[in-house]
XYZ file of C-alpha atoms in Angstrom:
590
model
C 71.814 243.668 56.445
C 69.679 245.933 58.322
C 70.578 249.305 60.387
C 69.708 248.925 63.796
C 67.051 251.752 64.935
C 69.345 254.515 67.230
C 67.560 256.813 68.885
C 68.963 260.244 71.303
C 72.780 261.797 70.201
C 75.770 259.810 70.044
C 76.780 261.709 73.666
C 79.712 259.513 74.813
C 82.387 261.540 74.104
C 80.806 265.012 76.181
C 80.001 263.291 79.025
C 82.288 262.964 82.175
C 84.094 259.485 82.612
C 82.095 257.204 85.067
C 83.704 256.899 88.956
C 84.292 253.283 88.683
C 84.211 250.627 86.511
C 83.783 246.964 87.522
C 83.784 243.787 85.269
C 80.795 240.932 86.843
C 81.073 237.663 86.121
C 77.787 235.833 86.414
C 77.442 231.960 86.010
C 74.138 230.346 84.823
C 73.012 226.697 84.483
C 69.649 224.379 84.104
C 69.752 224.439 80.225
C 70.157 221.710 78.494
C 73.020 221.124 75.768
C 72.294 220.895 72.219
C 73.553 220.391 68.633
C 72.422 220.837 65.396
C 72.563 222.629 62.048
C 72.270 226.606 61.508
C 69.165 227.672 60.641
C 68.627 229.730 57.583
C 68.719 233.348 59.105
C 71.770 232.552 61.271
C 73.725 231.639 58.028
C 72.276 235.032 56.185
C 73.558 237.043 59.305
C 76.960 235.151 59.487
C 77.413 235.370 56.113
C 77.254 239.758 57.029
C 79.226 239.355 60.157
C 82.157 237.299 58.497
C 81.969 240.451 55.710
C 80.734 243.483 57.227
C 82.235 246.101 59.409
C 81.440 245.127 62.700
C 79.526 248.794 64.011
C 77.115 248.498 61.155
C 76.260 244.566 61.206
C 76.124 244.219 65.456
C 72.773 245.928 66.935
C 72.209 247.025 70.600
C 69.189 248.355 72.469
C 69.212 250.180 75.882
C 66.860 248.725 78.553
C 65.819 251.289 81.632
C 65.870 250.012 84.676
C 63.250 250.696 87.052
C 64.513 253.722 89.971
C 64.832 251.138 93.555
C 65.997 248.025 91.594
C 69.051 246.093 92.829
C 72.016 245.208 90.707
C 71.465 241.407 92.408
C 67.881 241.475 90.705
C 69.413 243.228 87.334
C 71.913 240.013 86.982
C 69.433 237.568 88.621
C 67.105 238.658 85.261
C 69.832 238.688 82.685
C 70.714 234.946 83.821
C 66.745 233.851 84.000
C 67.062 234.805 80.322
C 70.183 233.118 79.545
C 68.869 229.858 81.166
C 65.215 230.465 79.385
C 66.843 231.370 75.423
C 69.121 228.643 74.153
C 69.854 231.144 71.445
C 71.954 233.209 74.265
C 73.976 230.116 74.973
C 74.588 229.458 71.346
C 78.432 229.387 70.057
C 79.469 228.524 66.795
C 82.177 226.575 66.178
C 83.846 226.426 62.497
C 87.572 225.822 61.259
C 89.620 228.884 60.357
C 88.544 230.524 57.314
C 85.146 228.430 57.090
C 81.628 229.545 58.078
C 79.986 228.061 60.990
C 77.550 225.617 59.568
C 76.621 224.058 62.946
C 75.748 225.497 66.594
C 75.998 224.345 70.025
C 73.698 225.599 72.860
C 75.943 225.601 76.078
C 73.955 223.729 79.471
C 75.565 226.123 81.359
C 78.408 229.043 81.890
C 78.875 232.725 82.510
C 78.757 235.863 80.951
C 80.345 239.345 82.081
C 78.469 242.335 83.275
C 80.483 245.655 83.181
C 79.072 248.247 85.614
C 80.118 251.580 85.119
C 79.210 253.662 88.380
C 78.301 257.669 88.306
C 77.803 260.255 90.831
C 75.100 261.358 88.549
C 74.325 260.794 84.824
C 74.264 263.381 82.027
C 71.531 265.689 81.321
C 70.202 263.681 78.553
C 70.839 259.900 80.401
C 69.000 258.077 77.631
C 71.233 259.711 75.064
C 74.306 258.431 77.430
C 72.581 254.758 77.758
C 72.374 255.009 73.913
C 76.007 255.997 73.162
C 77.213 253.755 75.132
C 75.352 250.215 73.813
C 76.203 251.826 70.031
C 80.017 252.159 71.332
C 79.857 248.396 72.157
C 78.876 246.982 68.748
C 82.780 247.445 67.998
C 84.635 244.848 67.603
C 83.720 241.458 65.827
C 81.935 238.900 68.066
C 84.285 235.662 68.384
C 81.331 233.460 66.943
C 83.159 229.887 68.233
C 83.446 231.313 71.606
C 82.167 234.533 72.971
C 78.616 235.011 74.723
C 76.448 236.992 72.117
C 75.698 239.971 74.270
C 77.690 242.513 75.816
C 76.298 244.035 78.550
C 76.994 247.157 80.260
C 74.781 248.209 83.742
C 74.655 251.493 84.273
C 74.310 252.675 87.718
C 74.436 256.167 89.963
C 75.824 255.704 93.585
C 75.308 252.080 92.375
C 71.388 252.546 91.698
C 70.916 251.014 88.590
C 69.426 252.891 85.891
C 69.846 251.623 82.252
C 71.600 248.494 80.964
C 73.010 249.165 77.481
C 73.241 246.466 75.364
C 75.215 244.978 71.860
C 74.182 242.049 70.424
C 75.316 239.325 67.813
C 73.046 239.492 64.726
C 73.879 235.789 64.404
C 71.717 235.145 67.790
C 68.434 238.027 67.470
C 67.218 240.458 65.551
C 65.153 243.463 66.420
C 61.932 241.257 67.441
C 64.405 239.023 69.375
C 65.530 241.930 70.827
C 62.306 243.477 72.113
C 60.969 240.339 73.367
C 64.199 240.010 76.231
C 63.121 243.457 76.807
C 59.515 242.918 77.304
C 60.784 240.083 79.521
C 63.523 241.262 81.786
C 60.908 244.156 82.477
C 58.696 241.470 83.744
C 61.184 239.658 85.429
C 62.360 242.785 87.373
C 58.333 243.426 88.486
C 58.566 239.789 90.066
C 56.002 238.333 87.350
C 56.146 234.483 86.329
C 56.927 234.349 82.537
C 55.142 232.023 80.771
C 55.731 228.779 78.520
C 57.833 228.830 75.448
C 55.795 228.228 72.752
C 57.974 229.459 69.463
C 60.558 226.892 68.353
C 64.244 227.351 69.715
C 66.459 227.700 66.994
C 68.116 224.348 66.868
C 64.345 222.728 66.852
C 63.766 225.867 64.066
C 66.942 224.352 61.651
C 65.098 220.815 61.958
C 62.029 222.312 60.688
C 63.701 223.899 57.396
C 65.573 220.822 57.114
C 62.123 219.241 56.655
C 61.159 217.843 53.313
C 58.269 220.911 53.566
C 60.999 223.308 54.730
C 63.012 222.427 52.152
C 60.255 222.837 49.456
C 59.606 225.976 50.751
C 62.999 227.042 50.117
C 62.871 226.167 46.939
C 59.578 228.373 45.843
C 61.119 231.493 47.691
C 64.142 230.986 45.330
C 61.730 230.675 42.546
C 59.835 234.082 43.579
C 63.047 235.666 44.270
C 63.816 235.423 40.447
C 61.143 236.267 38.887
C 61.085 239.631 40.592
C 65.282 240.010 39.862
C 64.335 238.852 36.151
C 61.745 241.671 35.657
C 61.579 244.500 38.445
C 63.364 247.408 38.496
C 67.509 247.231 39.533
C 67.152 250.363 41.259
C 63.947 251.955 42.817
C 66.002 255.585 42.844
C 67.675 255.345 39.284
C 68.152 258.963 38.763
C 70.837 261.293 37.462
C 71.809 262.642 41.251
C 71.575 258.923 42.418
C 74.761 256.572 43.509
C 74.589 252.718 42.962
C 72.781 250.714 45.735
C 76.199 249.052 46.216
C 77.469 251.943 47.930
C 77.051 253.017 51.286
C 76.260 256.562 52.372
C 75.526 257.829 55.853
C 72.178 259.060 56.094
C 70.754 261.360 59.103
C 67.423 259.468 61.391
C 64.732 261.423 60.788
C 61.368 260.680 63.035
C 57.891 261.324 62.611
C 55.287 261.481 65.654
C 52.115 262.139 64.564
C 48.631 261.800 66.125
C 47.720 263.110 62.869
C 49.113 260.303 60.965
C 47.685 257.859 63.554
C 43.880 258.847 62.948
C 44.658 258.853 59.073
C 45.721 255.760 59.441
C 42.818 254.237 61.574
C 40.148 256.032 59.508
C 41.447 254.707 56.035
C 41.944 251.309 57.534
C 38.269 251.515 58.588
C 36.404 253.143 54.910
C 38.694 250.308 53.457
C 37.603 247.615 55.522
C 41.568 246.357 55.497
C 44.314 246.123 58.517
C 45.766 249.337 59.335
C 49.521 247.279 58.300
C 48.187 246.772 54.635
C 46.688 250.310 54.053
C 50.066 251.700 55.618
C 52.280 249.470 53.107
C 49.561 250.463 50.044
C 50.633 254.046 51.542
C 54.419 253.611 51.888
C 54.703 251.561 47.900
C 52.380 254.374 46.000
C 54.688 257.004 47.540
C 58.279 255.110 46.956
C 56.610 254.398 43.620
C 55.540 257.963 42.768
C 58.381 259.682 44.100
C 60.760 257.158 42.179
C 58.847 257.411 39.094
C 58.260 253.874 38.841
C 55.588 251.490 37.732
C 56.141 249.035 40.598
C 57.512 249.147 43.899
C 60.056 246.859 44.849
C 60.649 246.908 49.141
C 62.356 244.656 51.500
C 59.982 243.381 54.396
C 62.661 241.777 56.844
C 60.211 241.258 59.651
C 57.769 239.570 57.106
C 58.738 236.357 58.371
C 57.584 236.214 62.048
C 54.316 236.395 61.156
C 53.998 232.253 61.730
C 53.365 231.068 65.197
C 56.441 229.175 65.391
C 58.984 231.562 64.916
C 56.687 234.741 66.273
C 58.171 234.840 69.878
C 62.062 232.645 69.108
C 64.646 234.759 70.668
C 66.870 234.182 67.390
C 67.559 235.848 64.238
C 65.210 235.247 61.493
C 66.864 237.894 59.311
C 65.799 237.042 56.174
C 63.955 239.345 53.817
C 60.512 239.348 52.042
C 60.857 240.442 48.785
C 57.741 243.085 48.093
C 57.197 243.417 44.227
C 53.766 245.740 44.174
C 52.583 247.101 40.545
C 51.303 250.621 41.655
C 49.466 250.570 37.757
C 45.882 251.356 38.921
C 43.313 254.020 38.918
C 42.880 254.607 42.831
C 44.291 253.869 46.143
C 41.773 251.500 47.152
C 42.094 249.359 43.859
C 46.347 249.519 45.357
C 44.862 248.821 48.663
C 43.064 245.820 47.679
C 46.162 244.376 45.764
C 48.516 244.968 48.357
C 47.168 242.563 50.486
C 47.614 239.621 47.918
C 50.643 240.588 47.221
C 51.888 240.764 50.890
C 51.122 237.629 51.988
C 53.214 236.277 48.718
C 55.718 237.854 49.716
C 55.791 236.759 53.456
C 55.231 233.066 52.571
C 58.431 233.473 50.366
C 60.838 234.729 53.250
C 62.571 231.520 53.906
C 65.055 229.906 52.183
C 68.538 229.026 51.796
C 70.504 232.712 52.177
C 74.128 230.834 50.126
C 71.815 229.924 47.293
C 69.760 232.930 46.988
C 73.053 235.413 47.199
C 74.093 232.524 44.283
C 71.100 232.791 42.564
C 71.555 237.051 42.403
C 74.752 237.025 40.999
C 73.700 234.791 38.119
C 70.603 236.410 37.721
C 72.305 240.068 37.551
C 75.315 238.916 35.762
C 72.555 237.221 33.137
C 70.245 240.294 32.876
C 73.345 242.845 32.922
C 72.284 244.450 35.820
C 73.038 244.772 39.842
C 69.948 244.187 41.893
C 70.101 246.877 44.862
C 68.121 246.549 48.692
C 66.987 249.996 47.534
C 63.899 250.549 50.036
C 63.301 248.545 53.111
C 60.673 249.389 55.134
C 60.513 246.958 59.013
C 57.142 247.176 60.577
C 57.864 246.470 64.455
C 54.376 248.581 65.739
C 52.769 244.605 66.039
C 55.307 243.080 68.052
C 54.163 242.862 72.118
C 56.968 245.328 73.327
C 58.325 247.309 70.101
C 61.815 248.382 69.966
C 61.619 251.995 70.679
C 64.126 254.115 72.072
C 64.061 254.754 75.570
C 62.573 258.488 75.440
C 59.515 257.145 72.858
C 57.102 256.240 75.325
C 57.197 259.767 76.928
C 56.802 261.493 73.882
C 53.218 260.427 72.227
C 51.620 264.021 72.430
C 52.918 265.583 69.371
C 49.975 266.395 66.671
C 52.781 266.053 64.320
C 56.466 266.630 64.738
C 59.244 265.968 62.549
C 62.687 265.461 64.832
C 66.266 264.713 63.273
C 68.624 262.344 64.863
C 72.254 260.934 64.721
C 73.784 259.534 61.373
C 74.979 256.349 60.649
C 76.217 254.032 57.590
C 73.509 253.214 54.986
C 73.523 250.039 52.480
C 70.142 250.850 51.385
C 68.330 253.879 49.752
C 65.468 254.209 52.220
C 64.649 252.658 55.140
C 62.014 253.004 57.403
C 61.149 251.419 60.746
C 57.142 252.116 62.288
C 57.311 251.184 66.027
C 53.813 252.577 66.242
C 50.472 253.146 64.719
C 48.608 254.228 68.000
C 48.069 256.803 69.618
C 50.438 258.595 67.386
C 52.120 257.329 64.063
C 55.815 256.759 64.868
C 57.968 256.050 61.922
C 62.078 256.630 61.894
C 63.462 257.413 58.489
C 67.004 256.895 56.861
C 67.165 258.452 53.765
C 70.162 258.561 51.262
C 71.380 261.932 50.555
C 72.486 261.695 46.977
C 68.570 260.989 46.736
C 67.043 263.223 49.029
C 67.630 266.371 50.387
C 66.957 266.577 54.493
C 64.114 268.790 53.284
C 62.835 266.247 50.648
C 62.906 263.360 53.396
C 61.114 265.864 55.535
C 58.466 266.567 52.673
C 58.200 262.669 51.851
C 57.380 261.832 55.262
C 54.516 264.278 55.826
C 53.230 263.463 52.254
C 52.718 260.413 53.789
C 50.594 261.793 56.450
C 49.064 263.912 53.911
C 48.019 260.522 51.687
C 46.889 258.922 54.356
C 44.476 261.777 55.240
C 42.999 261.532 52.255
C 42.400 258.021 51.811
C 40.539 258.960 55.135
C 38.081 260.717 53.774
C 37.827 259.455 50.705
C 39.392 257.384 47.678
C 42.459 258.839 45.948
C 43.246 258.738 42.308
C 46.721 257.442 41.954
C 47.516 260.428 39.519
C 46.782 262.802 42.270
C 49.429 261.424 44.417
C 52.063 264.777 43.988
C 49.080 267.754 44.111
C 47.880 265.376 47.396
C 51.212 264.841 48.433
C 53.791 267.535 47.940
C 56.160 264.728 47.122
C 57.310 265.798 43.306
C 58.440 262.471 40.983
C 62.730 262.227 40.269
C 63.759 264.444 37.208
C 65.649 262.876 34.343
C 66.957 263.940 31.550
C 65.341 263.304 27.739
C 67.674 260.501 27.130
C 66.545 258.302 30.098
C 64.717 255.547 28.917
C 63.114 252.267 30.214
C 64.732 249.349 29.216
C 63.828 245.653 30.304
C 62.080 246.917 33.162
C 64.620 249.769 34.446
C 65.329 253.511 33.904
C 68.641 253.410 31.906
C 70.694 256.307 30.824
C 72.546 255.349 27.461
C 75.207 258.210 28.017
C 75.769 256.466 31.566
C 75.487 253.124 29.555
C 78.445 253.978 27.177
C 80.560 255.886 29.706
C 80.602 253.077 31.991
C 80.937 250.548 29.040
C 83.914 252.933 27.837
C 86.073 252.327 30.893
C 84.901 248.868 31.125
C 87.053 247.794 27.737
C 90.282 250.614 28.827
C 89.134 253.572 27.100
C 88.363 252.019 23.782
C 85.593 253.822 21.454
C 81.981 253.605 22.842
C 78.874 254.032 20.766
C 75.651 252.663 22.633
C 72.556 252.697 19.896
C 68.953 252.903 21.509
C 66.642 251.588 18.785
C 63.055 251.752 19.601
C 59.865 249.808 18.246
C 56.617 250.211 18.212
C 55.032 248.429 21.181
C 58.449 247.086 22.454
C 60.353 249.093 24.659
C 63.936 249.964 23.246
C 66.551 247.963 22.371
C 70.333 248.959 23.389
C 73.335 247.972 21.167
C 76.626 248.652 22.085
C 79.686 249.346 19.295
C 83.636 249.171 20.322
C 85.889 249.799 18.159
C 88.948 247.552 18.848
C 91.972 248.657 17.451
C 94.707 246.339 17.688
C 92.661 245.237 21.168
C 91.398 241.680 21.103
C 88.060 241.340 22.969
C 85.125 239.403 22.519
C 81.433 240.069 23.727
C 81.366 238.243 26.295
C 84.452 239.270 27.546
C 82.736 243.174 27.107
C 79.681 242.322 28.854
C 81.692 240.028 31.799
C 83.997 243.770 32.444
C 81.112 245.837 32.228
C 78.893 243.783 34.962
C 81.871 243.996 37.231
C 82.209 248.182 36.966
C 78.000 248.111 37.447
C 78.000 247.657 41.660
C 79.937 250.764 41.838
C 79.117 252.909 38.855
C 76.803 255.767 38.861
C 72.685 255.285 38.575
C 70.939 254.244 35.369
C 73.452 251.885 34.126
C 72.588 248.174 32.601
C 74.338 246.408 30.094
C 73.242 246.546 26.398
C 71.399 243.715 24.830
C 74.031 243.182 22.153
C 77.863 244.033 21.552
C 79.213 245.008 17.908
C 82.481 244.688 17.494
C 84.223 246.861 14.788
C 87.880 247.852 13.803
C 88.045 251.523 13.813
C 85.639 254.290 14.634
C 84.012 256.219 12.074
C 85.091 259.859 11.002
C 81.777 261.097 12.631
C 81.887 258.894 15.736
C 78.812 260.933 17.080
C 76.276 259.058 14.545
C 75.099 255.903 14.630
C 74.425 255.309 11.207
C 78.159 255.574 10.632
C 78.913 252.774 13.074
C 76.309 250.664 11.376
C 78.201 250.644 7.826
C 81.357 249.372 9.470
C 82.584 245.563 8.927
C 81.670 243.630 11.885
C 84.107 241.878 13.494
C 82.229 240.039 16.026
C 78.976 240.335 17.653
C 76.602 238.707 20.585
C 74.919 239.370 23.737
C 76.609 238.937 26.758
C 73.448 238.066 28.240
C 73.443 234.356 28.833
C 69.590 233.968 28.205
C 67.057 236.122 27.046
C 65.134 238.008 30.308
């Protein structure tokens, strides 16, 4: 699940109450009625909006209204879209306690339209718009019944002026979202849209059905796992970090920066590769740096409209591409240069089956010990024809470089970033989790990415130069952090967690290393009168992991003994105890 972008202060609650409020009802028809499966990103977003808290899974968007429009032509656009998108006719019908696994596209029917008339709006009306289309994702959409959008028209001495908008996640997504805007901006200027030429989504759900579609699925599954066999668990495993289970509310934080913007276009052209690569080999080496990490592992959720079919659907296609980029060269350019390979893998791997994949993680995780977290996601938007901005970005592309804070909301991830735009200033919004950054830390990372992107400018940038080029300074850890399998692991975090796992019983985790292997954890409990096997150790243990602090994975082997020994702190002492039982609780080697 994905934040949706906010932009201006949550306002509602200092402005005055509106003079009246009126409730719309507008009918459409001419569509034609349809049946058929869900198609894979409508079942990844039901599955978050049958679990999630409804404020955090719902998204909205504000749409201004230009000044001398009528609220006839407002409502006369919103149905032109209703009639043109089966997706906002789409209902999903499912037994109590089931998810939907079918949809129906209504011919025809209404919607409601509440207009909330001002003698004037606030001082900041685009912060007012925005408060109140964030105030309407409350509230769980009825998803056998209800019309996917609320809308709320917002007029003054009933001149429109902004409709505020909250949308079901199981109908569009961000791209969905800016293409009704692009449209009903057209609409209103009297223009003729043109043919549909991306699939609806019931023709979509055939598609994947496919034999191809189907095989597709399959290989994303089978990329999917390798990276959750051998990347990192957490991008930000550090002493000060939280588990990526855990939400936090994190702060917006935008860049605008004309400054970042000719970086951008002048590395792009010494590189002789697409501004979007050289900003993703930009974004990685930084994540990677900053987290101390050989790789970079980063969600790509709008990866997957890069095919024709699917580029322009007003639907969700919420599914992620799964970004695994080794940042192990010598210079940017060589990171350049692999980053486009290794994008395009990742893109053709964005489809597939969301049940099975969320499946496939748990055994995965529960095999390797470990809980896979949606650390860093960065959603690239600045291609899309009308990019979901907020309603004051347009007005604001001076700035050489300014760095502006905004309102806070929820945070499943560890990072996120959204760029609406690489020209003529780079615009980038970041969420950034405190327990991993400071405010001035997110600040610093963001113009260090500015800063690398100047450089690459004028010339090619040795990868260890990245913090004196930068500013941005790798996570501190402690001596005893150590990889293991892939992933920074504390051992005192290790046998802490392992401790409470088993009820308090006596923890002693062992890190043996080898030459040319990387260490080897093994875990002794002393038992007591407690009966407990391995398994049974490692099964507890991998269900404390989601919400226990950073650097924790399970060791590669349990030793059961009896007692502990009179100098518990050694671990030669543990190894001259009788052995009750031992094993791994990890179903198959990783």
């Amino acid at each position: 699940m994905t934040p949706t972008p906010a932009v201006g202060k949550d306002t509602m609650h200092q402005n005055p109450p509106p003079l009246t409020t009126t409730t719309v009802t507008v009918a459409y028809a001419g569509g034609d009625e349809r049946r058929g499966p869900v198609t894979m990103g409508q079942a990844n977003m039901i599955r978050c909006i049958l679990r999630d808290d409804p404020t955090h899974i719902n998204i909205h968007d504000v749409w201004p209204v230009p000044e001398g429009t009528t609220s006839a032509a407002v409502t006369d656009a919103l149905r032109a879209l209703a009639v043109r998108h089966e997706g906002l006719r789409t209902t999903f019908p499912h037994p109590p306690g089931a998810a939907p696994a079918g949809q129906v596209v209504a011919a025809e029917g209404t919607f409601t339209v509440t207009v909330l008339d001002h003698a004037e709006l606030p001082g900041d009306p685009a912060g007012y718009a925005e408060s109140v289309a964030r105030a309407a994702r409350a509230g769980r959409f009825a998803l056998d019944r209800e019309f996917p959008v609320r809308i709320t028209l917002l007029t003054v001495a009933g001149q429109p002026a902004y409709v505020a908008l909250a949308f079901s996640h199981a109908v569009a997504d961000g791209s969905a979202m800016a293409i009704l805007r692009e449209e009903f901006a057209e609409l209103l200027a009297g223009k003729e849209l043109p043919e549909l030429t991306s699939l609806p989504p019931v023709d979509l759900a055939t598609v994947e059905a496919s034999p191809a579609g189907l095989r597709k699925s399959e290989a994303s599954l089978r990329y999917w796992e390798r990276i959750l066999r051998t990347g990192p668990q957490e991008m930000f495993a550090e002493p000060r970090g939280r588990r990526p289970g855990t939400d936090e509310e994190a702060r917006q934080l935008t860049l605008r920066s004309r400054r970042g913007a000719r970086a951008l276009a002048g590395a792009a052209r010494r590189t002789g590769h697409p501004e979007a690569t050289v900003l993703m080999a930009a974004w990685c080496a930084l994540v990677a740096h900053r987290a101390g990490q050989d790789s970079c592992v980063t969600a790509v959720p709008s990866a997957n409209r890069f095919h024709a079919r699917v580029a322009r659907s007003v639907t969700t296609t919420s599914q992620d591409a799964l970004l695994h980029l080794d940042v192990r060269v010598e210079t940017f350019d060589a990171l350049v240069a692999r980053t486009w390979g290794a994008v395009l893998n990742a893109y053709r791997h964005s489809q597939f089956d969301s049940v099975r994949l969320w499946e496939m993680i748990d055994r995965v995780t529960a095999e390797r010990g470990s809980h896979f977290g949606r650390d860093v996601v960065f959603n690239d938007v600045s291609a899309l024809p009308a990019p979901l901005l907020g309603t004051d970005a347009q007005e604001r592309d001076d700035a050489e470089q300014e760095l502006t804070w905004g309102p806070p909301q929820a945070l499943p991830t560890r990072l996120l970033a959204f760029t609406y735009r690489t020209a003529p200033q780079l615009h980038i919004s970041l969420w950034a989790a405190p327990s991993v950054f400071t405010p001035e830390e997110a600040e610093g990372f963001l113009s260090g990415l500015v800063l690398l992107l100047e450089a690459a400018a004028a010339g090619d940038v040795p990868m260890k130069a990245l913090a004196e080029v930068t500013g941005v300074r790798p996570a501190e850890r402690g001596p005893d952090w150590l990889r293991v399998d892939g992933c920074w692991v504390s051992p005192d975090a290790v046998r802490e967690t392992l401790g409470r796992a088993v009820g308090g019983l006596p923890v002693r985790v062992q890190v043996t290393e080898t030459s040319g292997a990387e260490p080897y954890l093994t875990a002794y409990i002393a038992l007591g009168d407690t009966s407990l096997t391995p398994t049974e150790a490692h099964r507890a243990l991998t269900a404390l992991i989601p919400a226990a602090g950073s650097g924790v994975l399970a060791p590669h082997r349990y030793v059961l003994v009896e007692n502990p020994p009179t100098e518990p702190d050694r671990s030669d002492a543990w190894r001259r105890l009788n052995t009750i039982d031992e094993g791994t609780g990890r179903s198959r080697q990783v």
